[in-house]
PDB file of C-alpha atoms in Angstrom:
ATOM      1  CA  ASP A   1     133.756  44.338 120.955  1.00 82.00           C
ATOM      2  CA  SER A   2     135.952  42.430 123.654  1.00 85.00           C
ATOM      3  CA  GLY A   3     134.917  44.539 126.554  1.00 92.00           C
ATOM      4  CA  VAL A   4     139.028  45.513 127.633  1.00 97.00           C
ATOM      5  CA  THR A   5     139.506  48.746 126.492  1.00 97.00           C
ATOM      6  CA  GLN A   6     142.334  51.005 125.990  1.00 98.00           C
ATOM      7  CA  THR A   7     143.633  53.797 124.108  1.00 97.00           C
ATOM      8  CA  PRO A   8     145.001  55.253 122.662  1.00 97.00           C
ATOM      9  CA  LYS A   9     144.472  52.434 119.545  1.00 96.00           C
ATOM     10  CA  HIS A  10     148.064  54.751 117.771  1.00 97.00           C
ATOM     11  CA  LEU A  11     150.796  56.294 119.385  1.00 97.00           C
ATOM     12  CA  ILE A  12     154.216  57.888 117.381  1.00 97.00           C
ATOM     13  CA  THR A  13     156.836  59.332 119.593  1.00 97.00           C
ATOM     14  CA  ALA A  14     160.209  60.948 119.797  1.00 98.00           C
ATOM     15  CA  THR A  15     162.764  58.972 121.556  1.00 98.00           C
ATOM     16  CA  GLY A  16     163.225  60.316 125.343  1.00 97.00           C
ATOM     17  CA  GLN A  17     159.980  60.918 125.877  1.00 98.00           C
ATOM     18  CA  ARG A  18     157.079  59.234 127.830  1.00 98.00           C
ATOM     19  CA  VAL A  19     153.862  58.015 127.287  1.00 98.00           C
ATOM     20  CA  THR A  20     151.195  56.786 128.975  1.00 98.00           C
ATOM     21  CA  LEU A  21     148.601  53.823 128.274  1.00 98.00           C
ATOM     22  CA  ARG A  22     145.668  53.362 129.677  1.00 98.00           C
ATOM     23  CA  CYS A  23     143.914  50.094 129.777  1.00 98.00           C
ATOM     24  CA  SER A  24     140.022  49.288 130.942  1.00 98.00           C
ATOM     25  CA  PRO A  25     139.573  45.967 132.319  1.00 97.00           C
ATOM     26  CA  ARG A  26     136.528  44.320 131.395  1.00 95.00           C
ATOM     27  CA  SER A  27     133.145  44.564 133.659  1.00 94.00           C
ATOM     28  CA  GLY A  28     133.224  42.888 136.595  1.00 91.00           C
ATOM     29  CA  ASP A  29     137.362  41.720 136.192  1.00 93.00           C
ATOM     30  CA  LEU A  30     139.353  42.890 139.180  1.00 93.00           C
ATOM     31  CA  SER A  31     143.030  41.622 137.782  1.00 92.00           C
ATOM     32  CA  VAL A  32     144.730  43.507 135.054  1.00 95.00           C
ATOM     33  CA  TYR A  33     147.947  41.927 132.830  1.00 95.00           C
ATOM     34  CA  TRP A  34     150.005  43.792 130.419  1.00 96.00           C
ATOM     35  CA  TYR A  35     151.887  43.273 127.371  1.00 95.00           C
ATOM     36  CA  GLN A  36     154.547  43.283 124.914  1.00 95.00           C
ATOM     37  CA  GLN A  37     154.615  41.917 121.319  1.00 93.00           C
ATOM     38  CA  SER A  38     156.814  42.771 119.520  1.00 88.00           C
ATOM     39  CA  LEU A  39     157.754  41.064 115.416  1.00 77.00           C
ATOM     40  CA  ASP A  40     160.340  38.642 116.945  1.00 64.00           C
ATOM     41  CA  GLN A  41     159.398  38.097 120.774  1.00 68.00           C
ATOM     42  CA  GLY A  42     155.292  37.287 120.242  1.00 82.00           C
ATOM     43  CA  LEU A  43     154.325  37.945 123.472  1.00 90.00           C
ATOM     44  CA  GLN A  44     156.290  39.209 126.805  1.00 91.00           C
ATOM     45  CA  PHE A  45     154.266  39.247 129.564  1.00 91.00           C
ATOM     46  CA  LEU A  46     155.025  42.821 131.706  1.00 95.00           C
ATOM     47  CA  ILE A  47     153.235  43.168 134.887  1.00 95.00           C
ATOM     48  CA  GLN A  48     149.931  41.884 136.866  1.00 93.00           C
ATOM     49  CA  TYR A  49     147.956  43.470 139.282  1.00 94.00           C
ATOM     50  CA  TYR A  50     144.628  42.318 140.748  1.00 92.00           C
ATOM     51  CA  ASN A  51     142.539  44.839 142.795  1.00 93.00           C
ATOM     52  CA  GLY A  52     145.213  47.410 143.128  1.00 95.00           C
ATOM     53  CA  GLU A  53     148.099  45.651 144.185  1.00 94.00           C
ATOM     54  CA  GLU A  54     151.139  44.437 141.692  1.00 93.00           C
ATOM     55  CA  ARG A  55     151.022  40.616 141.690  1.00 90.00           C
ATOM     56  CA  ALA A  56     153.557  39.737 139.100  1.00 89.00           C
ATOM     57  CA  LYS A  57     156.661  40.751 137.372  1.00 91.00           C
ATOM     58  CA  GLY A  58     157.827  38.928 134.314  1.00 90.00           C
ATOM     59  CA  ASN A  59     160.368  40.947 131.838  1.00 83.00           C
ATOM     60  CA  ILE A  60     159.339  44.809 133.122  1.00 93.00           C
ATOM     61  CA  LEU A  61     162.102  47.427 132.160  1.00 94.00           C
ATOM     62  CA  GLU A  62     162.981  50.086 135.161  1.00 96.00           C
ATOM     63  CA  ARG A  63     162.074  52.458 132.421  1.00 97.00           C
ATOM     64  CA  PHE A  64     158.493  51.152 132.913  1.00 97.00           C
ATOM     65  CA  SER A  65     156.141  51.248 135.055  1.00 97.00           C
ATOM     66  CA  ALA A  66     152.880  50.983 136.044  1.00 97.00           C
ATOM     67  CA  GLN A  67     149.689  51.004 138.230  1.00 97.00           C
ATOM     68  CA  GLN A  68     146.183  50.535 138.986  1.00 98.00           C
ATOM     69  CA  PHE A  69     143.416  52.746 140.113  1.00 97.00           C
ATOM     70  CA  PRO A  70     140.353  52.309 142.516  1.00 96.00           C
ATOM     71  CA  ASP A  71     138.436  52.198 139.878  1.00 96.00           C
ATOM     72  CA  LEU A  72     140.169  48.895 138.429  1.00 97.00           C
ATOM     73  CA  HIS A  73     141.695  50.886 135.119  1.00 97.00           C
ATOM     74  CA  SER A  74     145.276  50.787 134.649  1.00 98.00           C
ATOM     75  CA  GLU A  75     147.847  52.783 133.272  1.00 98.00           C
ATOM     76  CA  LEU A  76     151.006  52.195 131.625  1.00 98.00           C
ATOM     77  CA  ASN A  77     153.945  54.232 131.968  1.00 98.00           C
ATOM     78  CA  LEU A  78     156.302  53.982 129.578  1.00 98.00           C
ATOM     79  CA  SER A  79     159.634  56.885 130.173  1.00 97.00           C
ATOM     80  CA  SER A  80     162.947  57.399 128.729  1.00 97.00           C
ATOM     81  CA  LEU A  81     162.012  55.720 125.475  1.00 98.00           C
ATOM     82  CA  GLU A  82     163.828  54.373 122.851  1.00 97.00           C
ATOM     83  CA  LEU A  83     163.687  52.844 119.128  1.00 96.00           C
ATOM     84  CA  GLY A  84     163.405  49.221 120.547  1.00 94.00           C
ATOM     85  CA  ASP A  85     160.119  49.745 122.602  1.00 96.00           C
ATOM     86  CA  SER A  86     158.326  49.985 119.909  1.00 96.00           C
ATOM     87  CA  ALA A  87     155.777  47.611 119.955  1.00 96.00           C
ATOM     88  CA  LEU A  88     152.123  46.233 120.746  1.00 96.00           C
ATOM     89  CA  TYR A  89     151.377  46.661 123.786  1.00 97.00           C
ATOM     90  CA  PHE A  90     148.048  45.085 124.432  1.00 97.00           C
ATOM     91  CA  CYS A  91     146.085  44.614 127.805  1.00 97.00           C
ATOM     92  CA  ALA A  92     144.829  41.631 129.812  1.00 95.00           C
ATOM     93  CA  SER A  93     142.409  41.187 132.208  1.00 94.00           C
ATOM     94  CA  SER A  94     140.450  38.012 133.560  1.00 90.00           C
ATOM     95  CA  PRO A  95     138.454  38.033 137.019  1.00 87.00           C
ATOM     96  CA  THR A  96     140.960  36.880 139.648  1.00 79.00           C
ATOM     97  CA  PRO A  97     144.197  35.737 138.995  1.00 76.00           C
ATOM     98  CA  GLY A  98     144.908  32.886 137.451  1.00 67.00           C
ATOM     99  CA  ALA A  99     141.398  32.513 136.109  1.00 62.00           C
ATOM    100  CA  ASN A 100     141.037  28.843 134.643  1.00 66.00           C
ATOM    101  CA  TYR A 101     138.658  30.933 132.042  1.00 67.00           C
ATOM    102  CA  GLY A 102     141.430  32.221 130.142  1.00 74.00           C
ATOM    103  CA  TYR A 103     142.381  36.425 129.615  1.00 88.00           C
ATOM    104  CA  THR A 104     140.500  39.265 127.515  1.00 92.00           C
ATOM    105  CA  PHE A 105     142.502  40.795 125.497  1.00 95.00           C
ATOM    106  CA  GLY A 106     141.627  44.096 124.560  1.00 96.00           C
ATOM    107  CA  SER A 107     142.702  45.538 120.523  1.00 95.00           C
ATOM    108  CA  GLY A 108     146.529  46.438 121.696  1.00 96.00           C
ATOM    109  CA  THR A 109     148.127  50.090 121.588  1.00 97.00           C
ATOM    110  CA  ARG A 110     150.406  50.303 118.514  1.00 96.00           C
ATOM    111  CA  LEU A 111     154.120  52.669 119.812  1.00 97.00           C
ATOM    112  CA  THR A 112     156.180  53.610 117.408  1.00 97.00           C
ATOM    113  CA  VAL A 113     159.230  55.263 118.650  1.00 97.00           C
ATOM    114  CA  VAL A 114     161.396  57.679 116.066  1.00 97.00           C
TER     115      VAL A 114
ATOM    116  CA  GLN B   1     163.633  30.915 129.421  1.00 54.00           C
ATOM    117  CA  GLN B   2     160.741  30.057 127.461  1.00 63.00           C
ATOM    118  CA  GLN B   3     158.921  27.322 129.613  1.00 87.00           C
ATOM    119  CA  VAL B   4     156.312  27.189 126.351  1.00 93.00           C
ATOM    120  CA  LYS B   5     158.022  26.088 123.336  1.00 95.00           C
ATOM    121  CA  GLN B   6     155.608  26.239 119.450  1.00 96.00           C
ATOM    122  CA  SER B   7     156.270  24.831 116.187  1.00 96.00           C
ATOM    123  CA  PRO B   8     156.488  25.689 113.405  1.00 96.00           C
ATOM    124  CA  GLN B   9     156.386  29.460 113.702  1.00 95.00           C
ATOM    125  CA  SER B  10     155.025  29.646 110.019  1.00 96.00           C
ATOM    126  CA  LEU B  11     152.305  26.918 107.745  1.00 97.00           C
ATOM    127  CA  ILE B  12     150.642  26.935 104.478  1.00 98.00           C
ATOM    128  CA  VAL B  13     147.769  24.693 104.508  1.00 98.00           C
ATOM    129  CA  GLN B  14     145.377  24.491 101.555  1.00 98.00           C
ATOM    130  CA  LYS B  15     141.989  25.066 101.730  1.00 97.00           C
ATOM    131  CA  GLY B  16     139.999  22.068 103.711  1.00 97.00           C
ATOM    132  CA  GLY B  17     143.242  20.840 105.105  1.00 98.00           C
ATOM    133  CA  ILE B  18     144.048  20.048 108.498  1.00 98.00           C
ATOM    134  CA  SER B  19     146.238  22.249 109.984  1.00 98.00           C
ATOM    135  CA  ILE B  20     148.609  21.257 113.026  1.00 98.00           C
ATOM    136  CA  ILE B  21     150.372  22.799 115.445  1.00 98.00           C
ATOM    137  CA  ASN B  22     152.450  21.932 118.766  1.00 98.00           C
ATOM    138  CA  CYS B  23     153.658  23.275 121.983  1.00 98.00           C
ATOM    139  CA  ALA B  24     155.435  21.522 124.430  1.00 97.00           C
ATOM    140  CA  TYR B  25     155.870  22.622 127.933  1.00 96.00           C
ATOM    141  CA  GLU B  26     158.643  22.657 130.908  1.00 92.00           C
ATOM    142  CA  ASN B  27     155.926  23.248 134.082  1.00 89.00           C
ATOM    143  CA  THR B  28     154.293  20.500 135.127  1.00 89.00           C
ATOM    144  CA  ALA B  29     152.383  22.817 137.489  1.00 88.00           C
ATOM    145  CA  PHE B  30     150.832  23.992 134.329  1.00 90.00           C
ATOM    146  CA  ASP B  31     147.865  22.753 134.877  1.00 88.00           C
ATOM    147  CA  TYR B  32     145.512  25.062 131.778  1.00 91.00           C
ATOM    148  CA  PHE B  33     145.581  25.757 128.557  1.00 94.00           C
ATOM    149  CA  PRO B  34     144.376  27.525 126.408  1.00 93.00           C
ATOM    150  CA  TRP B  35     145.185  28.547 122.924  1.00 96.00           C
ATOM    151  CA  TYR B  36     144.529  31.627 121.677  1.00 95.00           C
ATOM    152  CA  GLN B  37     143.914  32.923 118.256  1.00 96.00           C
ATOM    153  CA  GLN B  38     145.145  36.633 116.905  1.00 94.00           C
ATOM    154  CA  PHE B  39     144.402  38.848 113.639  1.00 93.00           C
ATOM    155  CA  PRO B  40     145.968  41.280 112.370  1.00 88.00           C
ATOM    156  CA  GLY B  41     145.394  44.538 114.294  1.00 85.00           C
ATOM    157  CA  LYS B  42     143.561  42.759 117.308  1.00 89.00           C
ATOM    158  CA  GLY B  43     144.216  41.268 120.023  1.00 92.00           C
ATOM    159  CA  PRO B  44     144.148  38.186 121.425  1.00 94.00           C
ATOM    160  CA  ALA B  45     141.381  36.000 121.306  1.00 94.00           C
ATOM    161  CA  LEU B  46     140.236  32.765 123.388  1.00 92.00           C
ATOM    162  CA  LEU B  47     140.042  29.874 120.830  1.00 95.00           C
ATOM    163  CA  ILE B  48     140.098  26.648 123.420  1.00 94.00           C
ATOM    164  CA  ALA B  49     141.408  25.559 126.367  1.00 93.00           C
ATOM    165  CA  ILE B  50     141.912  22.000 127.897  1.00 94.00           C
ATOM    166  CA  ARG B  51     142.923  20.896 131.470  1.00 91.00           C
ATOM    167  CA  PRO B  52     145.571  18.011 131.792  1.00 90.00           C
ATOM    168  CA  ASP B  53     142.374  14.928 133.329  1.00 91.00           C
ATOM    169  CA  VAL B  54     141.354  15.589 129.642  1.00 92.00           C
ATOM    170  CA  SER B  55     143.844  13.917 127.010  1.00 95.00           C
ATOM    171  CA  GLU B  56     140.750  15.388 123.698  1.00 96.00           C
ATOM    172  CA  LYS B  57     138.837  18.549 123.741  1.00 96.00           C
ATOM    173  CA  LYS B  58     137.075  19.273 120.243  1.00 96.00           C
ATOM    174  CA  GLU B  59     134.824  22.606 119.346  1.00 95.00           C
ATOM    175  CA  GLY B  60     133.920  22.795 115.598  1.00 96.00           C
ATOM    176  CA  ARG B  61     136.827  22.185 113.976  1.00 97.00           C
ATOM    177  CA  PHE B  62     138.963  22.713 116.377  1.00 98.00           C
ATOM    178  CA  THR B  63     140.332  20.132 118.523  1.00 97.00           C
ATOM    179  CA  ILE B  64     142.939  19.905 121.314  1.00 96.00           C
ATOM    180  CA  SER B  65     145.126  17.033 121.729  1.00 96.00           C
ATOM    181  CA  PHE B  66     147.029  16.817 125.065  1.00 96.00           C
ATOM    182  CA  ASN B  67     149.775  14.287 125.735  1.00 95.00           C
ATOM    183  CA  LYS B  68     150.669  14.951 129.870  1.00 94.00           C
ATOM    184  CA  SER B  69     153.435  11.889 130.273  1.00 94.00           C
ATOM    185  CA  ALA B  70     154.582  13.507 127.301  1.00 96.00           C
ATOM    186  CA  LYS B  71     154.320  17.421 128.197  1.00 95.00           C
ATOM    187  CA  GLN B  72     153.327  18.381 124.729  1.00 97.00           C
ATOM    188  CA  PHE B  73     149.558  19.793 123.138  1.00 97.00           C
ATOM    189  CA  SER B  74     148.405  20.676 119.773  1.00 98.00           C
ATOM    190  CA  LEU B  75     145.672  22.400 117.953  1.00 98.00           C
ATOM    191  CA  HIS B  76     144.050  20.676 115.184  1.00 98.00           C
ATOM    192  CA  ILE B  77     142.460  22.822 112.629  1.00 98.00           C
ATOM    193  CA  MET B  78     140.131  20.385 110.707  1.00 98.00           C
ATOM    194  CA  ASP B  79     138.837  21.655 107.306  1.00 98.00           C
ATOM    195  CA  SER B  80     140.559  24.582 106.992  1.00 98.00           C
ATOM    196  CA  GLN B  81     138.791  27.635 105.852  1.00 97.00           C
ATOM    197  CA  PRO B  82     140.784  31.571 104.105  1.00 97.00           C
ATOM    198  CA  GLY B  83     138.949  32.948 107.003  1.00 97.00           C
ATOM    199  CA  ASP B  84     141.377  30.759 109.646  1.00 98.00           C
ATOM    200  CA  SER B  85     144.234  32.791 108.405  1.00 97.00           C
ATOM    201  CA  ALA B  86     145.468  34.127 111.637  1.00 96.00           C
ATOM    202  CA  THR B  87     148.256  33.664 114.143  1.00 95.00           C
ATOM    203  CA  TYR B  88     147.613  31.000 117.088  1.00 97.00           C
ATOM    204  CA  PHE B  89     149.495  30.923 120.329  1.00 96.00           C
ATOM    205  CA  CYS B  90     150.022  28.332 122.673  1.00 96.00           C
ATOM    206  CA  ALA B  91     149.673  29.198 126.521  1.00 94.00           C
ATOM    207  CA  ALA B  92     149.618  27.238 129.499  1.00 92.00           C
ATOM    208  CA  ILE B  93     149.079  28.646 132.847  1.00 88.00           C
ATOM    209  CA  TYR B  94     149.188  27.585 137.118  1.00 83.00           C
ATOM    210  CA  THR B  95     145.834  28.621 138.358  1.00 76.00           C
ATOM    211  CA  GLY B  96     146.757  29.676 141.073  1.00 71.00           C
ATOM    212  CA  THR B  97     147.526  33.032 142.820  1.00 65.00           C
ATOM    213  CA  ALA B  98     149.363  35.169 141.577  1.00 63.00           C
ATOM    214  CA  SER B  99     149.829  33.339 138.183  1.00 71.00           C
ATOM    215  CA  LYS B 100     149.929  34.536 134.547  1.00 79.00           C
ATOM    216  CA  LEU B 101     149.843  32.461 131.328  1.00 86.00           C
ATOM    217  CA  THR B 102     153.180  31.907 129.721  1.00 89.00           C
ATOM    218  CA  PHE B 103     152.798  32.211 125.623  1.00 92.00           C
ATOM    219  CA  GLY B 104     154.437  30.263 122.982  1.00 93.00           C
ATOM    220  CA  THR B 105     155.832  31.932 120.072  1.00 92.00           C
ATOM    221  CA  GLY B 106     153.593  32.003 118.427  1.00 94.00           C
ATOM    222  CA  THR B 107     152.521  30.112 114.735  1.00 96.00           C
ATOM    223  CA  ARG B 108     151.695  32.286 110.863  1.00 95.00           C
ATOM    224  CA  LEU B 109     148.705  29.960 109.792  1.00 97.00           C
ATOM    225  CA  GLN B 110     148.005  30.510 105.820  1.00 98.00           C
ATOM    226  CA  VAL B 111     144.963  28.815 104.321  1.00 98.00           C
ATOM    227  CA  THR B 112     145.321  29.264 100.543  1.00 97.00           C
ATOM    228  CA  LEU B 113     141.914  28.583  98.118  1.00 92.00           C
TER     229      LEU B 113
END
């Protein structure tokens, strides 16, 4: 157990729907990162939060949004889902942004859009 | 724009052999280079990391070699074991504010008996 908790583990939904993925960072970590992992795309950075504030954005689609709450958990909202959104979505956390001791990843949420 | 290039895409090594995975980066501001190991169905886990002021770091059977002038670094797995079969990602980060890890595309390692 890495200490980063992601729920749900698996999600199957239809095209056009909206889903919410949840992440609880490791205790003491203030920074949360979301990554998308597709078979042919590796780990793509989506968005980063630090202590409730958005700090960096990567290749995140406009249909996707995220937030970090006062208790530091984060949610990634995916709407108007398309088949191509099927992927593993990972949350990672670190004590501070740009930490020089790496990130701790959760086990991911596998999203299947049918 | 891919800032960290990783090769090979896949690698098959016999048990006891040496596995070598190479990465090259473009951004000279990067100052921390971790390697992650990912088993199927799991999230990436930090394996070993190096800073650019060091040319080599060894932890058990895992060694990072770093060439700052060439902007290249590599992971060597000595005495490779079937349990090392996993996907390995190199990564790089500038440890300033609002920075984030940039990953290579991954290498799927299979260690055969």
